[in-house]
Coordinates of N, CA and C in Angstrom, one line a residue:
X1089 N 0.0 34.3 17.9 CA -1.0 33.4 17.3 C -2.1 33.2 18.3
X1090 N -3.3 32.8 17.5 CA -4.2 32.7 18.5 C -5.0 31.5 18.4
X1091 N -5.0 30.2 19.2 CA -5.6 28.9 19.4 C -6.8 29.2 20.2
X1092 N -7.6 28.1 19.8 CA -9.2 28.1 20.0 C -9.3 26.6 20.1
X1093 N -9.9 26.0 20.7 CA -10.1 24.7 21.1 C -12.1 24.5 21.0
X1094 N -12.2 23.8 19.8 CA -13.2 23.3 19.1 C -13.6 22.3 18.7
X1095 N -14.9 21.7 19.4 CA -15.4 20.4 18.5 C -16.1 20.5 17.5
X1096 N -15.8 19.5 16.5 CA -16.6 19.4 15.0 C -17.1 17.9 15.2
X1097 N -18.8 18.4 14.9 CA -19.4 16.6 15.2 C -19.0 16.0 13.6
X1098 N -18.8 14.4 13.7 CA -18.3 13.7 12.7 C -19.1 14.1 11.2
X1099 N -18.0 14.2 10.2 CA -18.9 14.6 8.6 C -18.2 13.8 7.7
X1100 N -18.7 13.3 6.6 CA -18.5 13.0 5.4 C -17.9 14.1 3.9
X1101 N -16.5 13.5 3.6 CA -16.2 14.2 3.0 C -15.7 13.3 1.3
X1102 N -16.2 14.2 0.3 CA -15.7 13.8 -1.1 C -14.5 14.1 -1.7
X1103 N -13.8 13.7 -2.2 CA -12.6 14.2 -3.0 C -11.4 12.9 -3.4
X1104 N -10.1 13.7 -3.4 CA -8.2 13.1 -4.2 C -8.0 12.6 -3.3
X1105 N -7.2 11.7 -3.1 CA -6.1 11.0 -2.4 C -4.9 11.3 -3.4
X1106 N -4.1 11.6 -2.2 CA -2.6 10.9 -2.6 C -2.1 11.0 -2.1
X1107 N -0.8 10.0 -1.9 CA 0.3 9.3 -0.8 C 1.3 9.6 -1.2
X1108 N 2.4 9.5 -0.8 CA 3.7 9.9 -1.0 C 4.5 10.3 -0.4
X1109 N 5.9 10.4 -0.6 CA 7.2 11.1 0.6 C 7.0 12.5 -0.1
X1110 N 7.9 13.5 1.2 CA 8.0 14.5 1.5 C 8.4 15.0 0.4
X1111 N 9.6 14.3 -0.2 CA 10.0 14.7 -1.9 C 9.1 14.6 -2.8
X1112 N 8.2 14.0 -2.7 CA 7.3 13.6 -3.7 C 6.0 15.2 -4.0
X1113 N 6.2 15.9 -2.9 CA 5.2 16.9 -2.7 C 4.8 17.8 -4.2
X1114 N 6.6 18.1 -4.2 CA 6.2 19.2 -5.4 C 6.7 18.0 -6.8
X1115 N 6.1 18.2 -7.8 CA 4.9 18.8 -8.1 C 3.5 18.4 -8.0
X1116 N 3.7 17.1 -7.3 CA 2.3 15.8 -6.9 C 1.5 16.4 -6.3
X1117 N 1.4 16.5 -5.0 CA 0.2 16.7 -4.3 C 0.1 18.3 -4.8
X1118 N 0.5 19.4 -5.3 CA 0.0 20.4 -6.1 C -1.0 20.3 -7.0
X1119 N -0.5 19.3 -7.4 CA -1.2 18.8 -8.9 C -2.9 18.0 -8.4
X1120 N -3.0 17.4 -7.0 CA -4.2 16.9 -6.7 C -5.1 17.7 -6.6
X1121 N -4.4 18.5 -5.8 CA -5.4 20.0 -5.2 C -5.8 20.5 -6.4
X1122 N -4.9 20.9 -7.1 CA -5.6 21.7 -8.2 C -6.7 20.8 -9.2
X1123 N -6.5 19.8 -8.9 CA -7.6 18.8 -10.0 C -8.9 18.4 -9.0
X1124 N -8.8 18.7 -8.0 CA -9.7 18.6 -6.6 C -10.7 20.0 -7.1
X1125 N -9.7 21.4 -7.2 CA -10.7 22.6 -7.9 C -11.0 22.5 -8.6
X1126 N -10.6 22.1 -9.9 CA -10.8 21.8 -11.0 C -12.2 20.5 -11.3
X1127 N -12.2 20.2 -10.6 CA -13.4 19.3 -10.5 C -14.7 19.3 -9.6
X1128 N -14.3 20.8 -9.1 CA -15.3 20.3 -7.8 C -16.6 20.9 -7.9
X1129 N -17.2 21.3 -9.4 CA -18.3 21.1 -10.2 C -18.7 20.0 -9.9
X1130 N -18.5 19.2 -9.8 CA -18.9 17.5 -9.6 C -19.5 17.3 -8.4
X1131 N -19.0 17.8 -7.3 CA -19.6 17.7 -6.5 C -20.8 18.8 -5.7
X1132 N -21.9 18.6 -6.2 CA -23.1 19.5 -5.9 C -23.1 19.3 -4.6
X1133 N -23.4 18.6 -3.2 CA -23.7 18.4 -2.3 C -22.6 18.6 -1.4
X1134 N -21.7 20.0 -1.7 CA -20.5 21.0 -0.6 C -21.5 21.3 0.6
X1135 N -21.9 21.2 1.9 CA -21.6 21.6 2.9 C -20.8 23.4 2.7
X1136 N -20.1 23.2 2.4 CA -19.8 24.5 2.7 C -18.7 24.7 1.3
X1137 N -19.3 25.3 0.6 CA -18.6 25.0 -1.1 C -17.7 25.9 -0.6
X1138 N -17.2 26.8 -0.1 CA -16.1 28.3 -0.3 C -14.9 27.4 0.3
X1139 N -15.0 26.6 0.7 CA -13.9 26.0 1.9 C -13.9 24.2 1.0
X1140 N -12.1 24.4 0.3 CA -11.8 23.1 0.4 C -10.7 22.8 1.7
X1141 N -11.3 21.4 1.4 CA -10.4 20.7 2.6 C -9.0 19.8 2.8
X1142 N -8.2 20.3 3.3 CA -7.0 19.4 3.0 C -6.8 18.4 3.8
X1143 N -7.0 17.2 4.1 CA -6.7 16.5 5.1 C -5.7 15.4 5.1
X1144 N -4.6 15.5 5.8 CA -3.0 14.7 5.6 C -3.3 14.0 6.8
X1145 N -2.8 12.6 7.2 CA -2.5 11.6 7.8 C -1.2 11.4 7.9
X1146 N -0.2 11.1 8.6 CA 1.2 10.8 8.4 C 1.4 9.5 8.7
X1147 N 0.8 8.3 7.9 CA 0.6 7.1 7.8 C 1.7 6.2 7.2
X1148 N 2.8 7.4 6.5 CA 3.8 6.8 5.4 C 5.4 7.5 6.3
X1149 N 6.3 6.4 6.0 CA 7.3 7.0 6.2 C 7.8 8.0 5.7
X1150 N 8.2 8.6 5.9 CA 8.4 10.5 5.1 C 7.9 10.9 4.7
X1151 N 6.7 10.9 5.5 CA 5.2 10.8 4.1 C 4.4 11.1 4.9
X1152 N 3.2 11.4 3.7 CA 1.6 11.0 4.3 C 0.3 10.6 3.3
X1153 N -0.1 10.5 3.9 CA -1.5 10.6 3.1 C -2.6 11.6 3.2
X1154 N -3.3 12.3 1.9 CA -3.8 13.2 1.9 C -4.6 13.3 1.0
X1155 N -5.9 13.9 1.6 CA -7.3 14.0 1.0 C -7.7 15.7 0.1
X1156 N -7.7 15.8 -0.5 CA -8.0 17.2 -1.3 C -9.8 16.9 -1.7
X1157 N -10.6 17.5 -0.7 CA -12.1 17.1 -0.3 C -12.6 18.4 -0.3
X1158 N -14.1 18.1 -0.4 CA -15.0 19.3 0.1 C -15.8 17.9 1.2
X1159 N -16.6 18.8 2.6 CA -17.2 18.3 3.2 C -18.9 18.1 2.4
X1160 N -19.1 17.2 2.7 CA -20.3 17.0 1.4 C -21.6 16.3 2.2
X1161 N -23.0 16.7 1.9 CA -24.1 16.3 2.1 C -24.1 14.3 2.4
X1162 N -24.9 13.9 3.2 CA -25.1 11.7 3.2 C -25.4 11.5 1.5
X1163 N -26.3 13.1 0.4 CA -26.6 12.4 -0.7 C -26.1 12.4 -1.6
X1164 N -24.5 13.1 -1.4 CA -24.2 13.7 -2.6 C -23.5 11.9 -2.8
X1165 N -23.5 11.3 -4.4 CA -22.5 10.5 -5.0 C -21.4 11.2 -4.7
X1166 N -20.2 9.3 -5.1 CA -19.1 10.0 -5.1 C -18.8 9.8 -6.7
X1167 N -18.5 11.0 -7.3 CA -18.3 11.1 -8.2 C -16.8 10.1 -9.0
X1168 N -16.4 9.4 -10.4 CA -15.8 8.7 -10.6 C -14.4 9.2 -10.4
X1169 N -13.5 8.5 -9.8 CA -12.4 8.3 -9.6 C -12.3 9.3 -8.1
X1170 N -13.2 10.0 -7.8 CA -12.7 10.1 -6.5 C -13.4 9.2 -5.3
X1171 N -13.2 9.6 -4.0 CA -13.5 8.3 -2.5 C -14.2 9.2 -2.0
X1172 N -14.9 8.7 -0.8 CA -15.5 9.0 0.5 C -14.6 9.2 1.8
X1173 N -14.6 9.9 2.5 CA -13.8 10.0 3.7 C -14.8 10.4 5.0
X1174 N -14.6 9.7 5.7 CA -15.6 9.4 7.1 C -14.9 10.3 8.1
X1175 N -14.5 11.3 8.6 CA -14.0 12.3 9.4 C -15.2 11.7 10.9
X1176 N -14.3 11.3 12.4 CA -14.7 11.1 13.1 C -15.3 12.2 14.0
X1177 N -16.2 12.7 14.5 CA -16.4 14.2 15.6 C -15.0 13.8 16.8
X1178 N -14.7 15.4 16.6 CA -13.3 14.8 17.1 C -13.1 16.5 17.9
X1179 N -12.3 16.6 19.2 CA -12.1 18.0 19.4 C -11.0 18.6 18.8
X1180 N -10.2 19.6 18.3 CA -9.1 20.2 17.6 C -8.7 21.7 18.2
X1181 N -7.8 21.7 17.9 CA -7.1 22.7 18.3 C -6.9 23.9 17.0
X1182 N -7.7 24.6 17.1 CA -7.7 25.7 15.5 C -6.9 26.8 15.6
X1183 N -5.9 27.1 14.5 CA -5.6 28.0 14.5 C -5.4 28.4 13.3
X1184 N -4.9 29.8 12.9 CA -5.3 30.5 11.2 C -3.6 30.3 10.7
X1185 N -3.5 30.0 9.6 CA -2.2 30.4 9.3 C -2.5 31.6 8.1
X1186 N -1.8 32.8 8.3 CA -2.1 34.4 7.9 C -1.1 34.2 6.4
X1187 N -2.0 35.1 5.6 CA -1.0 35.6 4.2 C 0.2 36.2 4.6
X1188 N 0.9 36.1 4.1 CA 2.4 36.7 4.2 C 3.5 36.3 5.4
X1189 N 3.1 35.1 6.0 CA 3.8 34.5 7.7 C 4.5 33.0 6.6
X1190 N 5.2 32.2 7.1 CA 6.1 31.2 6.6 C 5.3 30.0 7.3
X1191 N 5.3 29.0 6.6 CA 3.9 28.2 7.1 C 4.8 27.1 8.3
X1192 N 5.8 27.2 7.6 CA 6.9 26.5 9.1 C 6.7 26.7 10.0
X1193 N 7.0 27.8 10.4 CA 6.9 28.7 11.6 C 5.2 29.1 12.3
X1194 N 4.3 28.7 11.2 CA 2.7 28.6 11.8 C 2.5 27.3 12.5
X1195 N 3.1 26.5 12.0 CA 3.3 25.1 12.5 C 4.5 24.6 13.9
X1196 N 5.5 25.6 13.8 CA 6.1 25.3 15.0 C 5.7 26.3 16.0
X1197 N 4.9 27.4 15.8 CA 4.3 27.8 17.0 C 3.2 26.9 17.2
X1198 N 2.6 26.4 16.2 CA 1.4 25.2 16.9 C 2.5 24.7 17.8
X1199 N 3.2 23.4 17.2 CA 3.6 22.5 17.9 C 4.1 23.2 19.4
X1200 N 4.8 24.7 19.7 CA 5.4 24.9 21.1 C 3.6 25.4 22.0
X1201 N 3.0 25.6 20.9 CA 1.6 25.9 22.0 C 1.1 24.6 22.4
X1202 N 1.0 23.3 21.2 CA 0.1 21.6 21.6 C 1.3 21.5 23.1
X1203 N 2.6 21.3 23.2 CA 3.6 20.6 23.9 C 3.5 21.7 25.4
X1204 N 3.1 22.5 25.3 CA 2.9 23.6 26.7 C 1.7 23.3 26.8
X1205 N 0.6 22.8 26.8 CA -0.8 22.8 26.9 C -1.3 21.5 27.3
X1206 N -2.4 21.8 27.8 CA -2.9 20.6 28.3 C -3.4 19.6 27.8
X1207 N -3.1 19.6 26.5 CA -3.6 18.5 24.8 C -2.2 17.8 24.4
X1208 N -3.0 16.8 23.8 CA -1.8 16.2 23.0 C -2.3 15.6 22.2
X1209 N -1.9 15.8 20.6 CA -2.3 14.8 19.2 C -3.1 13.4 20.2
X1210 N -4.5 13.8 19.5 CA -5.2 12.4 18.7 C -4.7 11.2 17.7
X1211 N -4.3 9.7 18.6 CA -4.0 9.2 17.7 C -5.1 8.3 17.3
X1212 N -5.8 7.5 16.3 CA -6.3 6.4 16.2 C -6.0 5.2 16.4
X1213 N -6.8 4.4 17.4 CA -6.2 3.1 17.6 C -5.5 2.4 16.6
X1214 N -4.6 1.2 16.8 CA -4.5 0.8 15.9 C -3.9 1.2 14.5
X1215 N -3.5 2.0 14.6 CA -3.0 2.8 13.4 C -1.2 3.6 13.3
X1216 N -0.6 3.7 12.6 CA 0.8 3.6 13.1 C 1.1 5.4 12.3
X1217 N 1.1 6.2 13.1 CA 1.9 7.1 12.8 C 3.4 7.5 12.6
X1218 N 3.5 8.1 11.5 CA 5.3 8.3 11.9 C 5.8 9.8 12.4
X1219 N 4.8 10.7 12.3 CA 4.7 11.8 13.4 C 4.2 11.7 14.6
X1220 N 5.3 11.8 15.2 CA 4.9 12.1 16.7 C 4.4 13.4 17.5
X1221 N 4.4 14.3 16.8 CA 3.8 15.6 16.9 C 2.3 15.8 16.5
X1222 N 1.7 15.9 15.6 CA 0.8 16.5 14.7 C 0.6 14.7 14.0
X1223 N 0.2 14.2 14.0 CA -0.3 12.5 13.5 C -1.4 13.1 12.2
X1224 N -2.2 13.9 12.5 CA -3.1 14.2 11.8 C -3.3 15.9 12.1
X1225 N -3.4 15.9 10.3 CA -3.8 17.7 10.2 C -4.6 17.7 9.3
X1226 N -5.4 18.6 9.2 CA -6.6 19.4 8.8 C -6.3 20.7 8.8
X1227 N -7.0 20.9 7.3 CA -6.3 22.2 6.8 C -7.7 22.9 6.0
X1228 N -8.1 24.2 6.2 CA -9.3 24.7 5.4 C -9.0 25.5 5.0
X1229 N -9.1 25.4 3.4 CA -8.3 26.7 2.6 C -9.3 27.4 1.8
X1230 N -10.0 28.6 2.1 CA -10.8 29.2 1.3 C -10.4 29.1 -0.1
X1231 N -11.6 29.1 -0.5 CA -11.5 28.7 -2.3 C -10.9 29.8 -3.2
X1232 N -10.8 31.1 -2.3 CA -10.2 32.4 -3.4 C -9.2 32.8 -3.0
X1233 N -7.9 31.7 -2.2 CA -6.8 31.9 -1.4 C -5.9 31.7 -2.6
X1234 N -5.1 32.7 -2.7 CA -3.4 32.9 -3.3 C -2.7 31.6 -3.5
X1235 N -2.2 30.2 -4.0 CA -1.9 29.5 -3.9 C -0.5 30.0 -3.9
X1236 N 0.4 30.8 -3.8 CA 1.7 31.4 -3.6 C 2.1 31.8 -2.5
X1237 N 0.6 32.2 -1.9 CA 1.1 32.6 -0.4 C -0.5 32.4 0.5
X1238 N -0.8 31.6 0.1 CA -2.1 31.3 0.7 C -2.5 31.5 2.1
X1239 N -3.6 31.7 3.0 CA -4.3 31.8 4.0 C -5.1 30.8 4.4
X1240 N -5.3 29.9 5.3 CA -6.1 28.9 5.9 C -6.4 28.1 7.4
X1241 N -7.3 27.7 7.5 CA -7.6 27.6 9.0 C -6.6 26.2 9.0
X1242 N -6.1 25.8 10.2 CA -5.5 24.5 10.9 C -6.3 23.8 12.0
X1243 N -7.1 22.6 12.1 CA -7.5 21.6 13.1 C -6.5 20.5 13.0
X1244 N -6.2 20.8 14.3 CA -5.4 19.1 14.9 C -6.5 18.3 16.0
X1245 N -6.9 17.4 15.6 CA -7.5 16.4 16.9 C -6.9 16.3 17.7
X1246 N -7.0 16.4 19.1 CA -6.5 16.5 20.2 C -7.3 15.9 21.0
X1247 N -6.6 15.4 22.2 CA -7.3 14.7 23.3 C -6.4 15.3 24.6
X1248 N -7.1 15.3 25.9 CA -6.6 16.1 27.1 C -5.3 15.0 27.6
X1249 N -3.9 15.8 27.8 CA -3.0 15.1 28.4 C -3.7 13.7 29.5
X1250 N -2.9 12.7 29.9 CA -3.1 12.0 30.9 C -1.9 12.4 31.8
X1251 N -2.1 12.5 33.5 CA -1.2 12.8 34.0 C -0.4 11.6 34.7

């Protein structure tokens, strides 16, 4: 695997929410993403229309919370029934998860590269995660990706160990 360590200055992003446990995934948060594509006519003002964005928070016990977004222009409206999401400039740790690899295992070579490395998850003050690994992930999934075996970039916020 190959990690890249990258800042992204703070952006605004449009789109779904939805919260829920880990059981709750299938067929729910499937179902947002695809109404996130399915709608994302609506949003003229993509930043970079080829790339939706996934963004999960693990805010919930067995759970999280999760944004199904495009990153969007200061003018675009937000269109009815979906939110705004304020993404802070934050540094991250990037890596690809590849077609045909098991997405577990793209994620537990992150976690053995964040825990050997001189980074550790970004938390937000004030805010109560129930992962202790990964608190927050960012996911960028090209808009013509396989949803059966899909391809997509990974940002984790990271901040430099304290010794």
């Amino acid at each position: 695997m190959n990690y890249e360590i990258a800042k992204i200055p703070a952006y605004r992003a449009v789109g779904l929410k939805w919260e829920g446990t880990f059981s709750e995934i299938v067929p729910n948060l499937k179902n947002v993403i695809q109404q996130m594509e399915d709608r994302a006519g609506e949003v003229d003002g993509k930043v970079n229309p080829n790339v939706q964005l996934g963004l999960s928070y693990h805010v919930i016990e067995n759970g999280f919370r999760h944004y199904a977004a495009y990153e969007v222009s200061e003018e675009q409206e937000i269109p009815d029934g979906m939110i705004e999401i304020k993404v802070p400039e934050c540094t991250y740790v990037k890596t690809t998860h590849n077609k045909g690899e098991e997405i577990s295992k793209t994620y537990t070579d992150l976690h053995k590269w964040l825990f050997n490395s001189d980074y550790t998850a970004y938390r937000e003050a004030d805010v109560d995660y129930y992962d202790p690994y990964m608190p927050i992930k960012h996911e960028h999934y090209p808009v013509d990706r396989d949803p059966n075996d899909p391809h997509f970039d990974i940002y984790i916020p990271i901040v430099k160990k304290i010794n």
